[in-house]
Amino acid sequence: MYPAPFHYHRADSLQGAISLLQELGDSARALAGGQTLLVWMKLRFDEPQHLVDLSRIPGLADITQDGNEVCIGALATHAEIAKSALAEALPSVRDCGSGIADAQVRSRGTIGGALGSADPSCDWPTLLHTLDATLTCIGPEGTRTMPVSELVEDIYTTTLKTAELITEIRFKLPSENSGGAYNAFKRCAPAYPTGSAAVQLSLDGELCSEIRLALGSAGLTTITSKEAEDILRGNPLTASNIDKAAETIVAAADPVPDQRGSEAFKRAVLLTLIKRAIDIAVRRCNGETIKGHHEYA
Ligand SMILES: Cc1cc2nc3c(=O)[nH]c(=O)nc-3n(C[C@H](O)[C@H](O)[C@H](O)COP(=O)(O)OP(=O)(O)OC[C@H]3O[C@@H](n4cnc5c(N)ncnc54)[C@H](O)[C@@H]3O)c2cc1C
């Protein structure tokens, strides 16, 4: 199916894009990789009359590190991030980026678009919750930062204001006694996950000193659970503690039955994924090199 007719505008600067988006108001959408937006338009899920293409704006796709702070430009593609030095240093980033869809989608789709779509099935938001990422957003009223946890109001709906764009994603590199993992289960490469799980944890001897857990494709927004994290934080990572924490975060999930599976099936998948992610994170924390990857049916 073709999308309804629209006007295409190519922005050559960030301020130019913001001014145009402000002028055109609700009839316009920012276009990054188009891997979600064009699908929505073809399905008549969204019918903007104007697209403002961000992809030629210089400087918005850089992946840099300043001290222990990482900065990923919103226009960095999934493939660029998966192949970056950052992914080499932080295996959970490689786990996540290298498993998104297929090579074609990975080479066009951007991290900013994955966040801007507010799609709970997208992989990056789940991982970024466990890295306590913050987003730099620039709009007509200036620049502000917000925790990634404040971006999504509801499914497909962000808290961004009119003409406001995500420009950067920032997070601190985890400390040396930390490990992370990202795991997703998919029917096939070009399909969104049936479920996904991300973990970032730190160990202090036998005790888990810090932990962040998140589930994706598990409800209308990314699912987190302070209660589940509290079961593990300050305690040893025994099988029984891990089981309790995994059951607690999965109980907080609200997976929607669809062509990817029933609610019960998705809960079973999420339970396996979160336990597996914790196991990989602990082993990485202990110095093992583990090639995490998405699981395919
Ligand atoms: C076949 C297929 C399979 C896929 N499978 C997966 C998968 O397994 N996992 C996964 O995570 N994703 C998957 N995707 C989605 C893909 O990752 C998209 O690239 C991503 O979700 C959106 O990024 P984009 O750059 O293409 O954004 P676009 O489609 O251009 O934009 C998406 C939305 O975000 C807004 N937006 C874009 N950039 C910004 C910005 N900088 N600031 C604010 N708002 C912005 C747009 O206005 C639009 O509303 C799949 C897509 C396809 C077509």
Tab-separated table of C-alpha atoms in Angstrom, residues 63 77-89 93-95 97-98 103 106-107 124:
chain	number	residue	atom	x	y	z
A	63	ILE	CA	28.948	8.446	19.020
A	77	THR	CA	21.679	4.123	13.033
A	78	HIS	CA	21.242	0.791	14.787
A	79	ALA	CA	24.028	-0.645	12.588
A	80	GLU	CA	26.446	2.203	13.340
A	81	ILE	CA	25.911	1.773	17.075
A	82	ALA	CA	26.223	-2.034	16.916
A	83	LYS	CA	29.570	-1.719	15.119
A	84	SER	CA	30.918	1.128	17.253
A	85	ALA	CA	33.744	1.123	19.780
A	86	LEU	CA	31.040	1.689	22.388
A	87	ALA	CA	29.400	-1.659	21.515
A	88	GLU	CA	32.809	-3.296	21.779
A	89	ALA	CA	33.233	-1.865	25.275
A	93	VAL	CA	24.771	-2.272	23.527
A	94	ARG	CA	26.039	-4.741	20.936
A	95	ASP	CA	23.443	-7.353	22.038
A	97	GLY	CA	21.777	-3.017	18.299
A	98	SER	CA	22.960	-6.053	16.363
A	103	ALA	CA	20.454	-5.495	8.005
A	106	ARG	CA	19.461	-1.562	10.927
A	107	SER	CA	21.225	0.480	8.288
A	124	TRP	CA	16.684	0.551	22.477
